[in-house]
Amino acid sequence: MSRLVAELRSVLGPEGCLSRPEELFAYECDGLTLHTARPSAVAFPRGRDEVQAVVRACRAHGVPFVARGAGTGLSGGAIALEGGVVIECSRMNRILALDPADRFAVVEPGVVNQELSRVALPYGLFYAPDPSSQLVCTIGGNVAENSGGPHTLKYGATTNHVLGLELVLPDASVVALGGPTGFAAGYDLVGAVVGGEGTLGVVTSATLRLSPLPEQVETLLAIFPDVVSACRTVSGIIERGLVPAALEIVDQRTIRAVEASVYAAGLPTDAGAVLLVELDGPAIALPPQVARIRELAAAAGALRVEVARDAAERQRFWRARKGAFGAMGRLAPDLYVHDAVVPRSRLPEVIERVCAIGDRHGLVLSNVFHAGDGNLHRTSPSTAATPASSSA
Amino acid sequence: MSRLVAELRSVLGPEGCLSRPEELFAYECDGLTLHTARPSAVAFPRGRDEVQAVVRACRAHGVPFVARGAGTGLSGGAIALEGGVVIECSRMNRILALDPADRFAVVEPGVVNQELSRVALPYGLFYAPDPSSQLVCTIGGNVAENSGGPHTLKYGATTNHVLGLELVLPDASVVALGGPTGFAAGYDLVGAVVGGEGTLGVVTSATLRLSPLPEQVETLLAIFPDVVSACRTVSGIIERGLVPAALEIVDQRTIRAVEASVYAAGLPTDAGAVLLVELDGPAIALPPQVARIRELAAAAGALRVEVARDAAERQRFWRARKGAFGAMGRLAPDLYVHDAVVPRSRLPEVIERVCAIGDRHGLVLSNVFHAGDGNLHRTSPSTAATPASSSA
């Protein structure tokens, strides 16, 4: 192993490879802290050629390897099993091209998700997939995990915005898949790599679709006595053919955790649940949609509905949602996070059944979810049960 | 071969397999008539089990096979080479499920594209990919070819609407990929099968996303003195962040062919090109977009802009586009159709260069294209040049 480390240092420079136990500690797991494995080394390549050199060296020494982005994933995709080498992509963080006319960008894997939207802003464009961790998570990790986010409902997940990929295969060869037009000869293998957790290769650049910024955004916060009436409102919105940009439900336990944390957003801690609705599109089209959502929420039993008056208030509404995981760290020393997907129409039923099961076994449960596309984030203290799998 | 045919008849019934030369004639090619190959038999399975039986029988006799939809493809994907068997899917034409709440349908491969939208209409839903052949082409063929259409600009191609597939592999085993939620465990291989021209297996059912019908549709027809000014208008529309549902350009030669045919739509045969723009969305949002497109067209030199007053006029505008291929059959006994994709921003340049090359070699060229996403359909008499490939 020390020969492999020496070899990696000769390629990556003395700062390009960590191998002391205290340095490796931070790379034992990603956001799924329940499973850990200490890597034998962490390599920091600066570009495709160095990724190839690292892969070649690992191969020569018979050592496994895995790519890692910012380590915010919840599926354990960045854990280096069997004393493997972590290929950390943070030094590959250049935006290689941005084409406003054909609306795409070519980026290295270490580019931070939100950074791309920031750079695209002056052109009236943005990168649509927005995981809640977008301030720190990177495009490479998003590609490996096929990251979704609050706006997946309207804009789709990462896979819907990746036009092409360049990756280093396990034999150190380089392949290019897809391309900026979204049309390329041969089988479309881009989708197989997206969400492949890095098992098919290390992505060294990604060609991403940029989307035009909506003319206007309206953000509503509806307060409900219970989570089922919030779910019923969601069903009503979808049935009427409205397509909000986001539809998020935060339950009472999560509200209380958020309000007791630095993310406090002034939410009523006696509410059973809040529903966050974001609408975007042509300015003239939004007021009637806001009115319809107010009606639907009221009919489902909402206690009140607030509409953000400005960007500051919009951010406050979102803080409750985006800070939920951080805030829930206060609930228990160990958290067990499920990240499950259910058919949208079955959400109220699933919520009711899971809560009943939790009550029966004395589990403390809290729910935060992308209600529009049925993606449930359920959190419970990890001590309460032995999970069968990390995500379902 | 006669033993294989007898075996297929025993499984599929006496009407389930064609093998007489005069019966096979129609299956020698698809829409790409330049390449032909007579199959040894045409099999008509009625479901997945029969597809498996056909594949098993072909395997046992060492005979290749290929699936075929309605035969409207332009890439030769349905040609049975080397005396192979055509697996014709028209008897597998049932809609197996339609779920309006979770917005998906499960269909057999022989379901006609437009039929699915017709059945979804009462639920306020439609199937978005709309190849110009949608009155006859089938879902199985659309999946094999990753069919696009005029509305690909806004809604994406077939691959963006396939949530799951069941297919019979070449070893006659059955696999299911993806599922109705769009999330499934393991590698996402749906995208590799879509557009694979049937080479990875025979699709026996597809789970498709249904989309909410837009509240309103506006269709504009802008008349230009030349094709380059029509292209400039397209660039202006895209640059301003407008996202029409469709942006189609039809050039002078095509207009003349259409006007001389049964598809005649009353277009001015002295126009250099027409640009068809379709907008959809909330009713209240469309008038300002119509106004902006009028301005952009006028600034680029449009002679006039018409807005369809009703559904009949909308259909008339579209007839010029959708009837183009049929009408061009009048131009020459043999047509050579190119179906090419270029970056949207390079369209004017490509059109000018190709026309110059055509003039130099005395080629008669006509152009019809999805201008918004850069998908060019170029037609020329096949006698003028020997094509190097069927599509580029």
mmCIF file with all atom_site columns, C-alpha atoms in Angstrom, chain B residues 9 26 52 54 81 89 94 98 100 112-113 121 178 187 266 294 305 347 349 354 368 370 380 383 389:
data_model
loop_
_atom_site.group_PDB
_atom_site.id
_atom_site.type_symbol
_atom_site.label_atom_id
_atom_site.label_alt_id
_atom_site.label_comp_id
_atom_site.label_asym_id
_atom_site.label_entity_id
_atom_site.label_seq_id
_atom_site.pdbx_PDB_ins_code
_atom_site.Cartn_x
_atom_site.Cartn_y
_atom_site.Cartn_z
_atom_site.occupancy
_atom_site.B_iso_or_equiv
_atom_site.pdbx_formal_charge
_atom_site.auth_seq_id
_atom_site.auth_comp_id
_atom_site.auth_asym_id
_atom_site.auth_atom_id
_atom_site.pdbx_PDB_model_num
ATOM 1  C CA . ARG B 1 9   ? -47.956 -21.354 -37.316 1.00 0.00 ? 9   ARG B CA 1
ATOM 2  C CA . ALA B 1 26  ? -44.542 -5.302  -48.102 1.00 0.00 ? 26  ALA B CA 1
ATOM 3  C CA . GLN B 1 52  ? -40.897 -15.656 -26.458 1.00 0.00 ? 52  GLN B CA 1
ATOM 4  C CA . VAL B 1 54  ? -41.088 -16.943 -31.768 1.00 0.00 ? 54  VAL B CA 1
ATOM 5  C CA . LEU B 1 81  ? -31.334 -8.859  -42.982 1.00 0.00 ? 81  LEU B CA 1
ATOM 6  C CA . CYS B 1 89  ? -46.350 -6.317  -33.315 1.00 0.00 ? 89  CYS B CA 1
ATOM 7  C CA . ARG B 1 94  ? -53.970 -3.347  -25.966 1.00 0.00 ? 94  ARG B CA 1
ATOM 8  C CA . LEU B 1 98  ? -54.120 3.936   -17.567 1.00 0.00 ? 98  LEU B CA 1
ATOM 9  C CA . PRO B 1 100 ? -54.758 9.254   -14.268 1.00 0.00 ? 100 PRO B CA 1
ATOM 10 C CA . VAL B 1 112 ? -50.858 3.441   -32.289 1.00 0.00 ? 112 VAL B CA 1
ATOM 11 C CA . ASN B 1 113 ? -49.209 6.595   -30.938 1.00 0.00 ? 113 ASN B CA 1
ATOM 12 C CA . LEU B 1 121 ? -58.013 12.833  -23.423 1.00 0.00 ? 121 LEU B CA 1
ATOM 13 C CA . GLY B 1 178 ? -37.740 0.795   -14.736 1.00 0.00 ? 178 GLY B CA 1
ATOM 14 C CA . TYR B 1 187 ? -28.754 0.596   -13.324 1.00 0.00 ? 187 TYR B CA 1
ATOM 15 C CA . GLY B 1 266 ? -53.295 27.459  -49.080 1.00 0.00 ? 266 GLY B CA 1
ATOM 16 C CA . ARG B 1 294 ? -45.009 38.637  -34.130 1.00 0.00 ? 294 ARG B CA 1
ATOM 17 C CA . VAL B 1 305 ? -47.831 36.423  -39.633 1.00 0.00 ? 305 VAL B CA 1
ATOM 18 C CA . LEU B 1 347 ? -28.844 26.110  -38.408 1.00 0.00 ? 347 LEU B CA 1
ATOM 19 C CA . GLU B 1 349 ? -25.033 28.339  -41.571 1.00 0.00 ? 349 GLU B CA 1
ATOM 20 C CA . VAL B 1 354 ? -25.930 22.618  -47.869 1.00 0.00 ? 354 VAL B CA 1
ATOM 21 C CA . VAL B 1 368 ? -38.423 20.636  -43.546 1.00 0.00 ? 368 VAL B CA 1
ATOM 22 C CA . HIS B 1 370 ? -37.737 20.921  -36.319 1.00 0.00 ? 370 HIS B CA 1
ATOM 23 C CA . SER B 1 380 ? -33.249 14.932  -52.354 1.00 0.00 ? 380 SER B CA 1
ATOM 24 C CA . THR B 1 383 ? -30.612 9.217   -58.189 1.00 0.00 ? 383 THR B CA 1
ATOM 25 C CA . SER B 1 389 ? -25.289 6.357   -44.808 1.00 0.00 ? 389 SER B CA 1
#
